[in-house]
Coordinates of N, CA and C in Angstrom, one line a residue:
M339 N 0.8 -1.2 0.0 CA 0.0 0.0 0.0 C 0.9 1.2 0.0
R340 N 0.6 2.2 -0.9 CA 1.4 3.4 -1.0 C 1.0 4.4 0.1
E341 N 2.0 5.0 0.7 CA 1.8 6.0 1.7 C 1.2 7.2 1.0
E342 N 0.4 7.9 1.8 CA -0.2 9.2 1.3 C 0.9 10.2 1.0
S343 N 0.9 10.6 -0.2 CA 2.0 11.6 -0.6 C 1.5 13.0 -0.5
M344 N 2.4 13.9 -0.4 CA 2.1 15.4 -0.3 C 1.9 15.9 -1.7
R345 N 0.9 16.6 -1.9 CA 0.6 17.2 -3.2 C 1.6 18.3 -3.5
A346 N 2.2 18.3 -4.6 CA 3.2 19.3 -5.0 C 2.4 20.4 -5.8
P347 N 2.9 21.7 -5.8 CA 2.2 22.7 -6.4 C 2.4 22.8 -8.0
F348 N 2.1 21.7 -8.6 CA 2.0 21.7 -10.1 C 1.0 20.6 -10.5
Q349 N 0.5 20.8 -11.7 CA -0.5 19.9 -12.3 C 0.0 19.4 -13.6
V350 N -0.4 18.1 -14.0 CA -0.1 17.6 -15.3 C -1.4 17.3 -16.0
L351 N -1.4 17.3 -17.3 CA -2.5 17.1 -18.2 C -2.0 16.2 -19.3
A352 N -2.7 15.1 -19.7 CA -2.3 14.3 -20.8 C -3.5 14.1 -21.7
I353 N -3.3 14.3 -23.0 CA -4.4 14.1 -24.0 C -4.1 12.7 -24.6
P354 N -5.1 11.7 -24.4 CA -4.9 10.4 -25.0 C -5.1 10.5 -26.6
Y355 N -4.4 9.8 -27.3 CA -4.5 9.7 -28.8 C -4.2 8.3 -29.3
R356 N -4.7 8.1 -30.5 CA -4.4 6.8 -31.2 C -4.1 7.1 -32.6
I357 N -3.1 6.4 -33.2 CA -2.7 6.5 -34.6 C -3.3 5.3 -35.3
G358 N -4.2 5.6 -36.3 CA -4.8 4.5 -37.0 C -4.7 4.7 -38.5
N359 N -5.2 3.7 -39.3 CA -5.2 3.8 -40.7 C -5.9 5.0 -41.3
K360 N -6.9 5.5 -40.6 CA -7.7 6.7 -41.0 C -7.2 8.0 -40.4
G361 N -6.1 7.9 -39.7 CA -5.5 9.1 -39.1 C -5.5 9.1 -37.6
I362 N -5.4 10.2 -37.0 CA -5.3 10.4 -35.5 C -6.7 10.6 -34.9
T363 N -6.9 9.9 -33.8 CA -8.1 10.2 -33.0 C -7.6 10.5 -31.6
F364 N -8.4 11.3 -31.0 CA -8.1 11.8 -29.6 C -9.3 11.4 -28.7
A365 N -9.0 11.4 -27.4 CA -10.0 11.1 -26.4 C -10.2 12.2 -25.4
A366 N -11.5 12.3 -25.0 CA -11.9 13.1 -23.9 C -12.5 12.2 -22.8
L367 N -12.3 12.5 -21.6 CA -12.8 11.8 -20.4 C -13.8 12.6 -19.7
K368 N -15.0 12.0 -19.4 CA -16.0 12.7 -18.6 C -15.9 12.5 -17.1
R369 N -15.7 13.5 -16.4 CA -15.5 13.4 -15.0 C -16.7 13.0 -14.3
S370 N -16.6 12.1 -13.2 CA -17.7 11.6 -12.5 C -18.3 12.7 -11.5
D371 N -17.5 13.6 -11.1 CA -18.0 14.6 -10.1 C -18.7 15.8 -10.7
D372 N -18.2 16.3 -11.8 CA -18.9 17.5 -12.3 C -19.4 17.4 -13.8
G373 N -19.1 16.2 -14.4 CA -19.6 16.0 -15.7 C -18.8 16.7 -16.8
H374 N -17.8 17.4 -16.5 CA -17.0 18.0 -17.5 C -16.1 17.1 -18.3
W375 N -15.8 17.4 -19.5 CA -14.9 16.6 -20.4 C -13.6 17.2 -20.3
Q376 N -12.5 16.3 -20.2 CA -11.2 16.8 -20.1 C -10.2 15.6 -20.5
G377 N -8.9 15.9 -20.5 CA -7.9 14.9 -20.6 C -7.6 14.3 -19.2
V378 N -6.6 13.4 -19.2 CA -6.1 12.9 -17.9 C -5.5 14.1 -17.2
A379 N -5.9 14.3 -16.0 CA -5.3 15.5 -15.2 C -5.2 15.2 -13.8
G380 N -4.1 15.7 -13.2 CA -3.9 15.5 -11.7 C -2.7 16.2 -11.3
G381 N -2.5 16.2 -10.0 CA -1.4 16.9 -9.3 C -0.2 16.0 -9.2
G382 N 1.0 16.7 -9.3 CA 2.2 16.1 -9.0 C 2.4 15.9 -7.5
E383 N 3.2 15.0 -7.1 CA 3.5 14.7 -5.7 C 4.9 15.2 -5.4
V384 N 5.2 15.6 -4.2 CA 6.5 16.1 -3.8 C 7.5 15.0 -4.1
G385 N 8.6 15.4 -4.8 CA 9.7 14.5 -5.2 C 9.5 13.9 -6.6
E386 N 8.4 14.0 -7.2 CA 8.2 13.5 -8.6 C 8.7 14.5 -9.6
T387 N 9.2 14.0 -10.7 CA 9.5 14.8 -11.9 C 8.1 15.0 -12.6
L388 N 8.1 15.9 -13.6 CA 6.9 16.1 -14.4 C 6.5 14.8 -15.1
L389 N 7.5 14.1 -15.7 CA 7.2 12.9 -16.5 C 6.7 11.8 -15.5
Q390 N 7.3 11.7 -14.4 CA 6.8 10.7 -13.4 C 5.4 10.9 -13.0
A391 N 5.1 12.2 -12.8 CA 3.7 12.6 -12.4 C 2.7 12.2 -13.5
A392 N 3.1 12.6 -14.8 CA 2.2 12.3 -15.9 C 2.0 10.8 -16.1
I393 N 3.1 10.0 -16.0 CA 2.9 8.6 -16.1 C 2.0 8.0 -15.0
R394 N 2.2 8.4 -13.8 CA 1.4 8.0 -12.7 C -0.1 8.3 -12.9
E395 N -0.3 9.6 -13.2 CA -1.7 10.0 -13.4 C -2.4 9.2 -14.5
C396 N -1.7 9.0 -15.6 CA -2.2 8.2 -16.7 C -2.5 6.8 -16.3
R397 N -1.6 6.2 -15.6 CA -1.9 4.8 -15.1 C -3.1 4.8 -14.1
E398 N -3.1 5.7 -13.2 CA -4.2 5.8 -12.3 C -5.6 6.0 -12.9
E399 N -5.7 6.9 -13.9 CA -6.9 7.3 -14.5 C -7.4 6.4 -15.7
V400 N -6.5 5.9 -16.5 CA -6.9 5.2 -17.7 C -6.1 3.8 -17.8
G401 N -5.3 3.5 -16.9 CA -4.6 2.2 -16.9 C -3.5 2.1 -17.9
L402 N -3.0 3.2 -18.5 CA -1.9 3.1 -19.4 C -0.9 4.3 -19.0
G403 N 0.3 4.1 -19.4 CA 1.3 5.1 -19.2 C 2.7 4.5 -18.9
S404 N 3.7 5.0 -19.7 CA 5.1 4.6 -19.6 C 5.9 5.6 -20.2
R405 N 7.2 5.5 -20.1 CA 8.2 6.4 -20.7 C 8.0 6.4 -22.2
N406 N 7.6 5.3 -22.8 CA 7.4 5.1 -24.2 C 6.1 5.7 -24.7
T407 N 5.1 5.9 -23.9 CA 3.8 6.3 -24.4 C 3.4 7.7 -24.0
V408 N 4.1 8.3 -23.0 CA 3.8 9.7 -22.6 C 4.8 10.6 -23.2
R409 N 4.3 11.6 -23.9 CA 5.1 12.5 -24.7 C 4.9 14.0 -24.3
R410 N 6.0 14.7 -23.9 CA 5.9 16.0 -23.4 C 5.5 17.0 -24.5
L411 N 4.6 17.9 -24.2 CA 4.3 19.0 -25.1 C 4.8 20.3 -24.6
K412 N 4.8 21.3 -25.5 CA 5.2 22.7 -25.1 C 4.1 23.4 -24.3
S413 N 2.9 23.1 -24.6 CA 1.8 23.8 -23.9 C 1.9 23.7 -22.4
Q414 N 1.5 24.9 -21.9 CA 1.6 25.0 -20.4 C 0.6 26.1 -20.0
A415 N 0.0 25.9 -18.9 CA -1.0 26.9 -18.4 C -0.8 27.2 -16.9
S416 N -1.4 28.2 -16.4 CA -1.4 28.5 -15.0 C -2.8 28.4 -14.5
I417 N -3.0 27.7 -13.3 CA -4.3 27.5 -12.7 C -4.3 28.1 -11.3
P418 N -5.4 28.9 -11.0 CA -5.5 29.5 -9.7 C -5.6 28.4 -8.6
V419 N -4.9 28.6 -7.5 CA -4.9 27.6 -6.4 C -6.2 27.4 -5.8
A420 N -7.2 28.4 -6.0 CA -8.5 28.2 -5.5 C -9.2 26.9 -5.9
H421 N -8.7 26.3 -7.0 CA -9.3 25.1 -7.5 C -8.8 23.8 -6.8
F422 N -7.9 24.0 -5.8 CA -7.2 22.8 -5.2 C -7.4 22.8 -3.7
T423 N -7.8 21.7 -3.2 CA -8.0 21.5 -1.8 C -6.7 21.4 -1.0
D424 N -5.6 21.0 -1.6 CA -4.3 20.9 -1.0 C -3.6 22.2 -0.8
R425 N -4.2 23.3 -1.3 CA -3.5 24.6 -1.3 C -3.0 25.0 0.1
E426 N -3.6 24.6 1.2 CA -3.2 25.0 2.5 C -1.8 24.5 2.9
H427 N -1.3 23.5 2.1 CA 0.0 23.0 2.4 C 1.1 23.7 1.6
W428 N 0.7 24.7 0.8 CA 1.6 25.4 -0.1 C 1.9 26.8 0.6
P429 N 3.1 27.4 0.2 CA 3.4 28.7 0.7 C 2.2 29.7 0.4
A430 N 2.1 30.7 1.3 CA 1.0 31.6 1.2 C 1.1 32.5 0.0
D431 N 2.3 32.6 -0.6 CA 2.5 33.5 -1.8 C 2.3 32.7 -3.1
V432 N 1.8 31.4 -3.0 CA 1.5 30.7 -4.2 C 0.1 30.9 -4.6
F433 N -0.2 31.6 -5.7 CA -1.5 32.0 -6.1 C -2.0 31.2 -7.3
V434 N -1.0 30.8 -8.2 CA -1.3 30.0 -9.3 C -0.3 28.9 -9.4
I435 N -0.6 27.7 -10.0 CA 0.3 26.7 -10.2 C 0.4 26.3 -11.7
P436 N 1.6 25.9 -12.1 CA 1.7 25.5 -13.5 C 1.1 24.2 -13.9
E437 N 0.5 24.1 -15.0 CA 0.0 22.8 -15.6 C 0.8 22.5 -16.8
Y438 N 1.5 21.3 -16.7 CA 2.4 20.9 -17.8 C 1.6 19.8 -18.6
C439 N 1.8 19.9 -19.9 CA 0.9 19.1 -20.8 C 1.7 18.0 -21.5
F440 N 1.0 16.9 -21.8 CA 1.6 15.7 -22.4 C 0.6 15.1 -23.4
G441 N 1.1 14.3 -24.3 CA 0.2 13.4 -25.1 C 0.4 12.0 -24.6
L442 N -0.6 11.2 -24.6 CA -0.6 9.8 -24.2 C -0.9 8.9 -25.4
D443 N 0.1 8.2 -25.9 CA -0.2 7.3 -27.1 C -0.9 6.0 -26.6
C444 N -2.1 5.8 -27.1 CA -2.9 4.7 -26.7 C -3.2 3.8 -27.9
T445 N -2.4 3.9 -28.9 CA -2.5 3.1 -30.1 C -2.6 1.6 -29.8
G446 N -3.6 0.9 -30.2 CA -3.8 -0.5 -30.0 C -4.1 -0.9 -28.6
K447 N -4.5 0.1 -27.7 CA -4.8 -0.2 -26.3 C -6.2 0.3 -26.0
D448 N -6.8 -0.4 -25.0 CA -8.1 0.1 -24.4 C -7.8 0.8 -23.2
L449 N -8.6 1.9 -22.9 CA -8.5 2.6 -21.7 C -9.4 1.9 -20.6
V450 N -8.9 1.9 -19.4 CA -9.6 1.3 -18.3 C -9.8 2.5 -17.3
L451 N -11.0 3.0 -17.3 CA -11.3 4.3 -16.5 C -11.3 4.0 -15.0
S452 N -10.7 4.9 -14.3 CA -10.9 4.9 -12.8 C -12.2 5.5 -12.5
R453 N -12.5 5.5 -11.2 CA -13.8 6.0 -10.7 C -13.9 7.5 -10.9
E454 N -12.8 8.1 -11.3 CA -12.8 9.6 -11.5 C -13.6 10.0 -12.8
H455 N -13.7 9.0 -13.7 CA -14.4 9.2 -14.9 C -15.5 8.2 -15.2
V456 N -16.5 8.7 -15.9 CA -17.6 7.8 -16.2 C -17.8 7.4 -17.7
D457 N -17.0 8.1 -18.5 CA -17.2 7.9 -20.0 C -15.9 8.3 -20.7
V458 N -15.7 7.8 -21.8 CA -14.6 8.2 -22.7 C -15.2 8.3 -24.1
R459 N -14.8 9.4 -24.8 CA -15.2 9.5 -26.2 C -13.9 9.7 -27.1
W460 N -13.9 8.9 -28.2 CA -12.8 9.1 -29.1 C -13.3 9.8 -30.3
G461 N -12.5 10.7 -30.9 CA -13.0 11.4 -32.1 C -11.9 12.2 -32.8
T462 N -12.3 12.9 -33.8 CA -11.4 13.8 -34.5 C -11.0 15.0 -33.6
Y463 N -10.0 15.7 -34.0 CA -9.6 16.9 -33.3 C -10.8 17.8 -33.1
R464 N -11.6 18.1 -34.1 CA -12.7 19.0 -34.0 C -13.8 18.5 -33.0
A465 N -14.1 17.2 -33.1 CA -15.1 16.6 -32.2 C -14.7 16.7 -30.7
I466 N -13.5 16.3 -30.5 CA -13.0 16.3 -29.1 C -12.8 17.8 -28.6
N467 N -12.3 18.7 -29.4 CA -12.2 20.1 -29.0 C -13.5 20.7 -28.6
T468 N -14.6 20.3 -29.3 CA -15.9 20.8 -28.9 C -16.4 20.3 -27.5
L469 N -16.0 19.1 -27.2 CA -16.3 18.5 -25.8 C -15.6 19.1 -24.7
L470 N -14.3 19.5 -24.9 CA -13.4 19.8 -23.8 C -13.9 21.1 -23.1
R471 N -13.9 21.1 -21.8 CA -14.3 22.3 -21.0 C -13.2 23.3 -20.8
W472 N -12.0 22.9 -20.6 CA -10.9 23.9 -20.2 C -10.1 24.3 -21.4
D473 N -9.8 25.6 -21.4 CA -8.9 26.2 -22.5 C -7.6 25.5 -22.5
S474 N -7.0 25.1 -21.4 CA -5.7 24.5 -21.4 C -5.7 23.1 -22.1
N475 N -6.8 22.4 -21.9 CA -7.0 21.1 -22.6 C -7.1 21.4 -24.1
K476 N -7.8 22.4 -24.5 CA -8.0 22.7 -25.9 C -6.7 23.1 -26.6
T477 N -5.9 23.8 -25.8 CA -4.6 24.2 -26.3 C -3.6 23.0 -26.5
A478 N -3.6 22.2 -25.5 CA -2.8 21.0 -25.6 C -3.2 20.1 -26.7
L479 N -4.5 19.9 -26.9 CA -5.1 19.1 -28.0 C -4.7 19.7 -29.3
W480 N -4.7 21.1 -29.5 CA -4.3 21.7 -30.7 C -2.9 21.5 -31.0
E481 N -2.0 21.6 -30.0 CA -0.6 21.4 -30.2 C -0.3 19.9 -30.6
L482 N -1.0 19.0 -30.0 CA -0.8 17.6 -30.3 C -1.2 17.3 -31.7
N483 N -2.4 17.9 -32.1 CA -2.9 17.7 -33.5 C -1.9 18.3 -34.5
C484 N -1.3 19.5 -34.2 CA -0.3 20.1 -35.1 C 0.9 19.2 -35.2
R485 N 1.3 18.6 -34.1 CA 2.5 17.8 -34.1 C 2.4 16.6 -35.1
F486 N 1.2 16.2 -35.4 CA 0.9 15.1 -36.3 C 0.7 15.7 -37.7
G487 N 1.1 17.0 -37.9 CA 1.0 17.6 -39.3 C -0.4 18.1 -39.7
N488 N -1.3 18.2 -38.7 CA -2.6 18.8 -39.0 C -2.7 20.2 -38.4
T489 N -3.2 21.1 -39.3 CA -3.4 22.5 -38.8 C -4.7 23.0 -39.2

């Protein structure tokens, strides 16, 4: 059993994608608590690197994630600490935390959703972009789509 870890003041986001004969498809996950659609998202833990946090979150939320499947993106956002219950553990002068973005290659794999999500939808860039709630998710999706030569 893993000890309870201290939440670090950074967030990771990973957009699942698949490469197929008909092109690239992307996934959005529907949260069980508020019904919003988003990518895999969660907080880093003290002592983790960004990549370690992204891999852990992907494994926890969709059952996939490794150094070979998680790809760092340039997209980055800042999120107000008011969105996080762990903020009382952070210094008083921390008002926003960075969100670092990744792509998650799910080609040939099925996602196994955690209780955090109730549904997954796969679709084109346009279809998934329409579902996503948060601008940071839309920006990461756009970058990932561009990296596959689509603009």
